[in-house]
Amino acid sequence: MPLALARPNLRKPFRARVISEWIKPILGIGLTLILGAAPTNSPAKGPTGKPQPELETATLKRDAVAVANALASQYPGDPLVYALLGSAHFNIGQADEALRHLQRCIELNPNQADVYEIQARIAYDKGQIDECVRLFQEALKRGSPNADLLNRLGRAQLDLGKTEEAQATLQQAVQRPDAPGESRFLLGQSYLQAGAFAKARECFQEVIQQIPDHTQAFFGLFTASTRLGLSDDADRYRKEFVRLEGSDRKSLTDSSIQPDSLSGVGFVRETVARTFAGAGQLYRAHGKLEQATEQFHKAALLDGSTPSYRASLESLYLQRKLPLEGIRLFEELTTANPTNYLNHLFLGRLQSKSGMFEPAEKSLLTVQKFVPGLPEGHRALGELYLRANRKLPEALAELSISVELDPSPPHFYLLSIACAKNKDPQGALNAIQQAIKLRPNEASYQKLREQLLQAPKK
Amino acid sequence: MRGWWVLLSLGVSLSGLAETAQPLAIQWKDITLETGIQFTHTDGNSGKHYIVETVASGLATFDFDKDGKIDILLLNGAPLPGTEKPGAVSRNALYRNDGGWKFTDVTVSAGLTDSAYHLGVCTADYNNDGHTDIYLSNYGRNILYKNNGNGTFTDVTAVAGVGGWEHVGAGACFFDMDGDGDLDLFAASYVDFNLKNHKTSVMNGFTTYVGPLQYPPTANHLFRNNGNGTFSDVSKESGIAGFLSSGMGVVAADFDNDGDSDLLVANDLRANALWVNDGQGRFKEIGALIGIAYDPFGNAQGNMGVDCADWNNDGWLDFYVTTYQRQLSTLYQNQSGKYFDDVTRATGAGLGSFPHVKWGAGIVDFNNDGHRDLFVACGHLIDTVDQFDSTTSYRAKNILLQNTGHGKFVDVSAQGGDGMQARWSSRGSAFDDLDNDGDVDAVILNSRAAATVLRNDSKSQNSWTQVELRGTGTNRDGIGARVRIVTEAMTWIDEVHSGRSYQSDFGRRLHFGLGTVKKIDRIEVKWVGGGNDVILNPPINQRILITEGGHRVPSADAPLKQPPTAP
């Protein structure tokens, strides 16, 4: 599937997050970026020593609701607490209870667009599609539209047979810069269902240009071509659909027979981890850094593959000026799960920031051993060298790779510094100009550019 | 008549009929307790969560004793390992319709007391002796019961050669695949499950069943009737065996109006298979090509049951497929036999179905307004689902969608009488006129519970006709025969099926609601492998027995016979 094939992108989880980024995943209906590492915790075991997924799941769900309830009793006036409670209840299958808490959240802050969106998704699952459409529209009224929200609204309108309304919504979606191929695919579907086969075909062709292995777009192309009497095209698209569908089916079957999939524990761990992380964010927002750290620690233990939990832990230990405690924690995580590259990455970053050059270098080289093409790994190692003012040519090399892998503004910024330190002012200027081009309003970039321009030329 | 229904008829009509028909509210009365039917279904569960428990069972409504009243055969599971209790007995139940809504359990005297684990059923007169036989599709070996014509049945499976393999059975149907006048047999299989490869999963902390993808797909079976009481397995040479899947409901129907019976197999989490018949009993699978394999988004659904009828009265048979939770029951509209359009969303045919797991299905005109309505049997297959997913439920109300006659369905479940208010985990469903009063009643098999008998109490003044066929040169039940009812306002078609809905069978007697039509111009019958019969000016509001050859298309000067009405 297209998402699974996408190159791992670590940038998003490192950003400051807004509510929608954690509530939606907490609900278990968001898309999770799985980077391949296994959870670090041990499964619950019964008296015989055999794993007991039922026991573990029950405990986890109970803990998640307890944490959310504790927050609600401590901060009864905070609407986001009720969003978290709603999420926790939804995760244990209590949709009505979830809706009650989400409604309380809205009562406290009627402009919480994200919460309407979540209510809409619950309504959809309950088959209340009319209500779902209404709630999505409320979310749109109160928040800024995004492609995902518009896609979901469009899909619900399609399910109601309101193809014209769906088309209008999805037209809006495809014009957004953040529009994924899914928006155009759904627009194609709306045309298909309206019998506008030529337009549908056009949409699906655009989808496969963007996502060449979009299985369902090939099905749409096959259907539209058939209706248009383009039998050769239809046959070609059908064959490709069959090929891709077979491959998808094999992946689905293979993954569904994995023990973790059969036990369902992996999914529960991930969703409960999101609840803990949400609690961590709320504690942090209320200045309770120790409690926040505890929650993110629990999240990190349950979910070894979501970088943001470890990133939050790192920043909390730094904020609390306890980097050595943080290092100790990540050492424990690394010992418990030595193959999880994220543990090594964050251990290395904290060691780097604590001036522990050799251990940091060792940790970050371990990251590269596990994931050679990880831009964050190269960036962290380059940063270490820059920070220590050692191995500057290696720093330049590492940061050049990070830019090549992920040409983001921070990477250009660091490359600029590395160039400067390696006495390549033109390279430094070029790099910082790239960063500014991508993020014109970033003050630190402008400042570095000015420094570089003012530096005496040799 | 409910006032709000009048409003529905004020829209622009698509046919002359709709302008005059009275769209009446459909009312179901649960009369199970009055009937004497005390059957309770078991799926043999013991907490071990064998997948076979989730798919049990279907039922059949048919007239086994030829007394003109439709009888009921309810299928039962059997104890699975872990449930064995000394003396524990579970078996099917054959209820004889005594009239006046009284039924008598005649299972023992009929000799239908086997203790197999029964999943699916189809009935038909496979040996053309005038008596309807029973084929049971089981977990284990299938069974063929020959009707002896004296109220008893004999297990003739071994002699007939139609039960020689172990499997998880599914839907089955009799049909004449080669037009030779006797009925062949298609038997679907679910997945390659056995006690040794049994698995469970844990869902949100609750140990439960795995889905069909956890087991290898399996092949279906096709048997050619040798005309002497035996069958030959022609699965390979017919092309059927080459397609491995996870079969559930099946129906044989002439979707392309070419005069032979094709096959639709609903497959669970795999593409539906539409087998097009070359008229000689060789089949080619064209489900994906013709647009019936997937939902419109290209996803294989958890397909369960399937029914077949012409929902929009355009002369082509459409298919309605029930599906898993978070999928809509899907209406595939036949576009002149060239392809199918999924019109679920455009018509509202999936209303109310999204949160539920759906099983039995019927495309039947319940209020005789001339437009076929939809019935969907609901209920989740995970018995603990309520504890971890409150968007659905193990026991659920069934769904009734009324055809407005304007290309749309309206969810009238809540207004459908007390028969629509009960919550069960329903599976098979069957629809026939159990009291011979001119409207279609319902019988629902509920997993781990009593069956439900629903009397149709719709207050309708609409006209109707029922057609029963008696083959002479072709198969005696007229299975596969196409019937056209021609009136000045409208033409209806239907076809005789054996095996449909969710692993069930019903509707041997074709029922047509006629709306306000007061006169039928003619009834045309096209027999599979035979000729045509035409009856002019038959009476309305009666059941009509049409015998093959009795009303041949006349020469210009030949007199036409009046049809007999059935007893």
Coordinates of N, CA, C and O in Angstrom, one line a residue, chain A residues 20-139:
Chain A
S20 N -4.9 17.8 17.7 CA -5.4 16.9 16.7 C -4.4 15.8 16.4 O -4.8 14.7 16.0
E21 N -3.2 16.1 16.6 CA -2.2 15.1 16.3 C -2.1 14.0 17.4 O -1.5 13.0 17.1
W22 N -2.6 14.3 18.5 CA -2.6 13.1 19.5 C -4.0 12.6 19.8 O -4.1 11.4 20.1
I23 N -5.0 13.4 19.7 CA -6.3 12.8 19.9 C -6.7 11.9 18.9 O -7.2 10.8 19.2
K24 N -6.5 12.2 17.6 CA -6.9 11.3 16.6 C -6.2 10.0 16.6 O -6.9 9.0 16.6
P25 N -4.9 10.0 16.8 CA -4.3 8.7 16.9 C -4.7 7.9 18.2 O -4.9 6.7 18.1
I26 N -5.0 8.6 19.2 CA -5.5 8.0 20.4 C -6.7 7.2 20.1 O -7.0 6.1 20.6
L27 N -7.6 7.8 19.3 CA -8.8 7.1 19.0 C -8.6 5.8 18.2 O -9.5 5.1 18.0
G28 N -7.4 5.7 17.7 CA -7.1 4.4 17.0 C -7.6 4.5 15.6 O -7.7 3.5 14.9
I29 N -8.0 5.7 15.1 CA -8.5 5.7 13.7 C -7.6 6.6 12.9 O -7.8 6.8 11.7
G30 N -6.5 7.1 13.5 CA -5.5 7.8 12.7 C -4.5 6.9 12.1 O -4.5 5.7 12.4
L31 N -3.7 7.4 11.2 CA -2.7 6.5 10.5 C -1.4 6.6 11.3 O -1.0 7.7 11.6
T32 N -0.9 5.5 11.7 CA 0.3 5.5 12.5 C 1.5 5.2 11.6 O 1.4 4.3 10.7
L33 N 2.6 5.9 11.8 CA 3.8 5.7 11.0 C 4.5 4.6 11.8 O 5.1 4.8 12.8
I34 N 4.6 3.4 11.3 CA 5.3 2.3 11.9 C 6.7 2.2 11.3 O 6.8 2.0 10.1
L35 N 7.6 2.3 12.2 CA 9.0 2.3 11.7 C 9.7 1.0 11.9 O 10.9 0.8 11.6
G36 N 9.0 0.0 12.4 CA 9.6 -1.3 12.3 C 10.1 -1.9 13.6 O 10.5 -3.0 13.8
A37 N 10.3 -1.0 14.6 CA 10.8 -1.5 15.9 C 9.8 -2.2 16.7 O 8.6 -1.8 16.7
A38 N 10.2 -3.2 17.5 CA 9.2 -3.9 18.3 C 9.0 -3.2 19.6 O 9.9 -2.5 20.1
P39 N 7.9 -3.3 20.2 CA 7.6 -2.7 21.6 C 8.7 -3.2 22.6 O 9.1 -4.4 22.4
T40 N 8.9 -2.4 23.5 CA 10.0 -2.8 24.4 C 9.5 -3.5 25.7 O 10.3 -4.1 26.4
N41 N 8.2 -3.5 25.9 CA 7.8 -4.1 27.1 C 7.6 -5.6 27.0 O 7.6 -6.2 25.9
S42 N 7.5 -6.3 28.1 CA 7.3 -7.7 28.1 C 5.9 -8.0 28.2 O 5.1 -7.3 28.9
P43 N 5.4 -9.0 27.5 CA 4.0 -9.4 27.6 C 3.6 -9.9 28.9 O 4.5 -10.5 29.6
A44 N 2.4 -9.7 29.4 CA 1.9 -10.2 30.6 C 1.9 -11.7 30.6 O 1.5 -12.3 29.5
K45 N 2.3 -12.3 31.7 CA 2.3 -13.8 31.7 C 1.5 -14.3 32.8 O 1.5 -13.7 33.9
G46 N 0.9 -15.5 32.6 CA 0.1 -16.1 33.7 C 1.0 -17.0 34.5 O 2.2 -17.0 34.4
P47 N 0.4 -17.7 35.5 CA 1.2 -18.5 36.4 C 2.0 -19.6 35.7 O 3.0 -20.0 36.2
T48 N 1.6 -20.0 34.5 CA 2.3 -21.0 33.8 C 3.5 -20.4 33.0 O 4.2 -21.1 32.4
G49 N 3.6 -19.1 33.0 CA 4.6 -18.5 32.2 C 4.2 -18.2 30.8 O 5.0 -17.6 30.1
K50 N 3.0 -18.6 30.4 CA 2.6 -18.3 29.1 C 2.0 -16.9 29.0 O 1.4 -16.4 29.9
P51 N 2.3 -16.2 27.9 CA 1.7 -14.9 27.7 C 0.2 -14.9 27.8 O -0.5 -15.8 27.4
Q52 N -0.3 -13.9 28.5 CA -1.8 -13.8 28.6 C -2.2 -12.5 28.1 O -2.3 -11.5 28.8
P53 N -2.5 -12.4 26.8 CA -2.9 -11.2 26.2 C -4.2 -10.6 26.8 O -4.3 -9.4 26.9
E54 N -5.1 -11.5 27.2 CA -6.3 -10.9 27.8 C -6.0 -10.1 29.0 O -6.6 -9.1 29.2
L55 N -5.1 -10.7 29.9 CA -4.8 -10.1 31.1 C -4.1 -8.7 30.9 O -4.4 -7.7 31.5
E56 N -3.1 -8.8 30.0 CA -2.3 -7.6 29.7 C -3.3 -6.5 29.1 O -3.2 -5.3 29.5
T57 N -4.1 -6.9 28.2 CA -5.0 -5.9 27.6 C -6.0 -5.3 28.7 O -6.1 -4.1 28.7
A58 N -6.5 -6.1 29.5 CA -7.4 -5.6 30.6 C -6.7 -4.6 31.5 O -7.2 -3.6 31.8
T59 N -5.5 -5.0 31.8 CA -4.7 -4.1 32.7 C -4.4 -2.8 32.0 O -4.5 -1.7 32.6
L60 N -4.0 -2.9 30.8 CA -3.6 -1.7 30.0 C -4.8 -0.7 29.9 O -4.7 0.5 30.1
K61 N -6.0 -1.3 29.5 CA -7.2 -0.5 29.3 C -7.6 0.2 30.6 O -8.0 1.4 30.6
R62 N -7.5 -0.6 31.7 CA -7.8 0.0 33.0 C -6.9 1.1 33.4 O -7.4 2.2 33.8
D63 N -5.6 0.9 33.1 CA -4.7 2.0 33.4 C -4.9 3.2 32.6 O -4.8 4.3 33.1
A64 N -5.3 3.0 31.4 CA -5.5 4.2 30.5 C -6.6 5.0 31.0 O -6.5 6.3 31.1
V65 N -7.7 4.4 31.3 CA -8.9 5.1 31.8 C -8.6 5.8 33.2 O -9.0 6.9 33.4
A66 N -7.8 5.1 34.0 CA -7.5 5.6 35.3 C -6.7 6.9 35.2 O -6.9 7.9 35.9
V67 N -5.7 6.9 34.3 CA -4.9 8.1 34.0 C -5.7 9.2 33.6 O -5.6 10.4 34.1
A68 N -6.6 8.9 32.6 CA -7.5 10.0 32.1 C -8.4 10.5 33.2 O -8.7 11.7 33.3
N69 N -8.9 9.6 34.0 CA -9.8 10.0 35.1 C -9.1 10.9 36.1 O -9.6 11.9 36.7
A70 N -7.8 10.5 36.4 CA -7.0 11.2 37.4 C -6.8 12.7 36.9 O -6.9 13.7 37.6
L71 N -6.6 12.8 35.6 CA -6.4 14.2 35.0 C -7.7 15.0 35.2 O -7.7 16.1 35.4
A72 N -8.8 14.3 34.9 CA -10.1 14.9 35.0 C -10.4 15.5 36.4 O -11.0 16.5 36.5
S73 N -10.0 14.7 37.4 CA -10.3 15.1 38.7 C -9.3 16.3 39.1 O -9.7 17.1 39.9
Q74 N -8.1 16.3 38.5 CA -7.2 17.3 38.9 C -7.5 18.6 38.1 O -7.3 19.7 38.6
Y75 N -7.9 18.5 36.9 CA -8.1 19.7 36.0 C -9.5 19.7 35.4 O -9.7 19.5 34.2
P76 N -10.6 19.7 36.3 CA -11.9 19.6 35.7 C -12.3 20.7 34.8 O -13.3 20.5 34.0
G77 N -11.6 21.8 34.8 CA -12.0 22.9 33.9 C -11.3 22.8 32.5 O -11.5 23.7 31.7
D78 N -10.4 21.9 32.4 CA -9.6 21.8 31.1 C -10.4 21.0 30.1 O -10.5 19.8 30.3
P79 N -10.8 21.6 29.0 CA -11.6 20.8 28.1 C -10.8 19.6 27.5 O -11.4 18.6 27.2
L80 N -9.5 19.8 27.3 CA -8.7 18.7 26.7 C -8.7 17.5 27.5 O -8.5 16.4 27.0
V81 N -8.9 17.6 28.8 CA -8.9 16.4 29.7 C -10.1 15.5 29.2 O -10.0 14.3 29.2
Y82 N -11.2 16.2 28.9 CA -12.4 15.4 28.5 C -12.2 14.8 27.1 O -12.7 13.7 26.8
A83 N -11.4 15.4 26.3 CA -11.0 14.8 25.0 C -10.2 13.6 25.2 O -10.4 12.5 24.6
L84 N -9.3 13.7 26.2 CA -8.5 12.5 26.5 C -9.3 11.4 27.1 O -9.2 10.2 26.7
L85 N -10.3 11.7 28.0 CA -11.2 10.7 28.6 C -12.0 10.1 27.5 O -12.2 8.9 27.5
G86 N -12.5 10.9 26.6 CA -13.3 10.4 25.4 C -12.5 9.4 24.6 O -12.9 8.3 24.3
S87 N -11.2 9.8 24.4 CA -10.4 8.9 23.6 C -10.1 7.6 24.3 O -10.2 6.5 23.7
A88 N -9.8 7.7 25.6 CA -9.6 6.5 26.4 C -10.8 5.5 26.4 O -10.6 4.3 26.2
H89 N -12.0 6.1 26.5 CA -13.2 5.2 26.5 C -13.4 4.7 25.1 O -13.8 3.5 25.0
F90 N -13.2 5.5 24.1 CA -13.4 4.9 22.8 C -12.5 3.7 22.5 O -12.9 2.8 21.9
N91 N -11.2 3.8 23.1 CA -10.3 2.8 22.8 C -10.7 1.5 23.5 O -10.2 0.4 23.1
I92 N -11.5 1.5 24.5 CA -12.0 0.3 25.1 C -13.4 0.0 24.6 O -14.1 -0.8 25.2
G93 N -13.8 0.6 23.5 CA -15.0 0.2 22.9 C -16.3 0.9 23.4 O -17.4 0.4 23.1
Q94 N -16.1 1.9 24.3 CA -17.2 2.5 24.9 C -17.5 3.8 24.1 O -17.2 4.9 24.6
A95 N -18.1 3.7 23.0 CA -18.3 4.8 22.1 C -19.3 5.8 22.7 O -19.0 7.1 22.6
D96 N -20.3 5.4 23.4 CA -21.3 6.3 23.9 C -20.7 7.1 25.1 O -20.9 8.3 25.2
E97 N -19.9 6.4 25.9 CA -19.2 7.1 27.0 C -18.2 8.1 26.4 O -18.1 9.2 26.9
A98 N -17.5 7.7 25.4 CA -16.6 8.6 24.7 C -17.3 9.8 24.2 O -16.8 11.0 24.5
L99 N -18.4 9.6 23.6 CA -19.2 10.8 23.1 C -19.6 11.8 24.2 O -19.6 13.0 24.1
R100 N -19.9 11.2 25.4 CA -20.3 12.0 26.5 C -19.2 12.9 26.9 O -19.4 14.1 27.2
H101 N -18.0 12.3 27.0 CA -16.9 13.2 27.4 C -16.5 14.2 26.4 O -16.1 15.3 26.7
L102 N -16.6 13.8 25.1 CA -16.2 14.7 24.1 C -17.2 15.9 24.0 O -16.9 17.0 23.7
Q103 N -18.5 15.5 24.3 CA -19.5 16.6 24.4 C -19.2 17.6 25.5 O -19.3 18.8 25.4
R104 N -18.7 17.0 26.6 CA -18.3 17.9 27.8 C -17.2 18.8 27.3 O -17.1 20.0 27.7
C105 N -16.3 18.3 26.6 CA -15.1 19.0 26.1 C -15.6 20.2 25.2 O -15.2 21.3 25.4
I106 N -16.6 19.9 24.4 CA -17.2 21.0 23.5 C -17.9 22.0 24.3 O -17.9 23.2 24.0
E107 N -18.6 21.5 25.4 CA -19.3 22.5 26.2 C -18.4 23.5 26.9 O -18.7 24.7 27.0
L108 N -17.2 23.0 27.2 CA -16.2 23.9 27.8 C -15.5 24.8 26.8 O -15.1 25.9 27.1
N109 N -15.4 24.2 25.6 CA -14.8 25.0 24.5 C -15.4 24.7 23.2 O -15.0 23.7 22.5
P110 N -16.5 25.4 22.9 CA -17.3 25.1 21.7 C -16.5 25.2 20.4 O -17.0 24.7 19.4
N111 N -15.4 25.8 20.4 CA -14.7 25.9 19.2 C -13.6 24.9 19.0 O -12.7 25.1 18.2
Q112 N -13.8 23.8 19.6 CA -12.8 22.7 19.5 C -13.1 21.9 18.3 O -13.8 20.8 18.4
A113 N -12.6 22.3 17.2 CA -12.9 21.7 15.9 C -12.5 20.2 15.9 O -13.2 19.4 15.4
D114 N -11.4 19.9 16.5 CA -10.9 18.6 16.4 C -11.9 17.6 17.1 O -12.0 16.5 16.7
V115 N -12.5 18.1 18.2 CA -13.4 17.2 18.9 C -14.6 16.9 18.1 O -15.1 15.7 18.1
Y116 N -15.1 17.9 17.3 CA -16.2 17.6 16.4 C -15.8 16.5 15.4 O -16.6 15.7 15.0
E117 N -14.6 16.7 15.0 CA -14.1 15.7 14.0 C -14.1 14.3 14.5 O -14.5 13.3 13.9
I118 N -13.7 14.2 15.8 CA -13.7 12.9 16.4 C -15.1 12.3 16.6 O -15.4 11.2 16.4
Q119 N -16.0 13.2 17.0 CA -17.4 12.8 17.2 C -17.9 12.3 15.9 O -18.7 11.3 15.8
A120 N -17.5 13.0 14.8 CA -18.0 12.6 13.5 C -17.5 11.2 13.1 O -18.3 10.4 12.6
R121 N -16.3 10.9 13.5 CA -15.7 9.6 13.1 C -16.5 8.5 13.9 O -16.7 7.4 13.4
I122 N -16.8 8.8 15.2 CA -17.5 7.8 16.0 C -18.9 7.6 15.4 O -19.4 6.5 15.2
A123 N -19.5 8.7 15.0 CA -20.9 8.6 14.4 C -20.8 7.7 13.1 O -21.7 6.9 12.8
Y124 N -19.7 7.9 12.4 CA -19.6 7.1 11.1 C -19.5 5.6 11.5 O -20.2 4.8 10.9
D125 N -18.7 5.3 12.5 CA -18.6 3.9 12.9 C -19.9 3.3 13.4 O -20.2 2.1 13.2
K126 N -20.7 4.2 13.9 CA -22.0 3.7 14.4 C -23.0 3.7 13.3 O -24.2 3.3 13.5
G127 N -22.6 4.1 12.1 CA -23.5 4.0 11.0 C -24.4 5.2 10.9 O -25.4 5.3 10.1
Q128 N -24.2 6.2 11.7 CA -25.0 7.4 11.7 C -24.4 8.5 10.8 O -23.8 9.5 11.2
I129 N -24.6 8.2 9.5 CA -23.8 8.9 8.5 C -24.3 10.4 8.4 O -23.5 11.3 8.2
D130 N -25.6 10.6 8.5 CA -26.1 11.9 8.5 C -25.5 12.8 9.6 O -25.1 13.9 9.4
E131 N -25.5 12.2 10.8 CA -24.9 12.9 11.9 C -23.4 13.1 11.7 O -22.9 14.2 12.1
C132 N -22.8 12.2 11.2 CA -21.4 12.3 10.9 C -21.1 13.4 10.0 O -20.2 14.3 10.2
V133 N -21.9 13.6 8.9 CA -21.7 14.7 8.0 C -21.9 16.0 8.7 O -21.1 17.0 8.6
R134 N -22.9 16.1 9.6 CA -23.2 17.3 10.3 C -22.0 17.7 11.2 O -21.6 18.8 11.2
L135 N -21.5 16.7 11.9 CA -20.3 17.0 12.8 C -19.1 17.4 12.0 O -18.3 18.3 12.4
F136 N -18.8 16.7 10.9 CA -17.7 17.2 10.1 C -17.9 18.6 9.6 O -16.9 19.4 9.6
Q137 N -19.1 18.9 9.3 CA -19.3 20.3 8.9 C -19.1 21.3 10.0 O -18.6 22.4 9.8
E138 N -19.5 20.9 11.2 CA -19.3 21.7 12.4 C -17.7 21.9 12.6 O -17.3 23.0 12.9
A139 N -17.0 20.8 12.4 CA -15.6 20.9 12.5 C -15.0 21.9 11.5 O -14.1 22.7 11.8

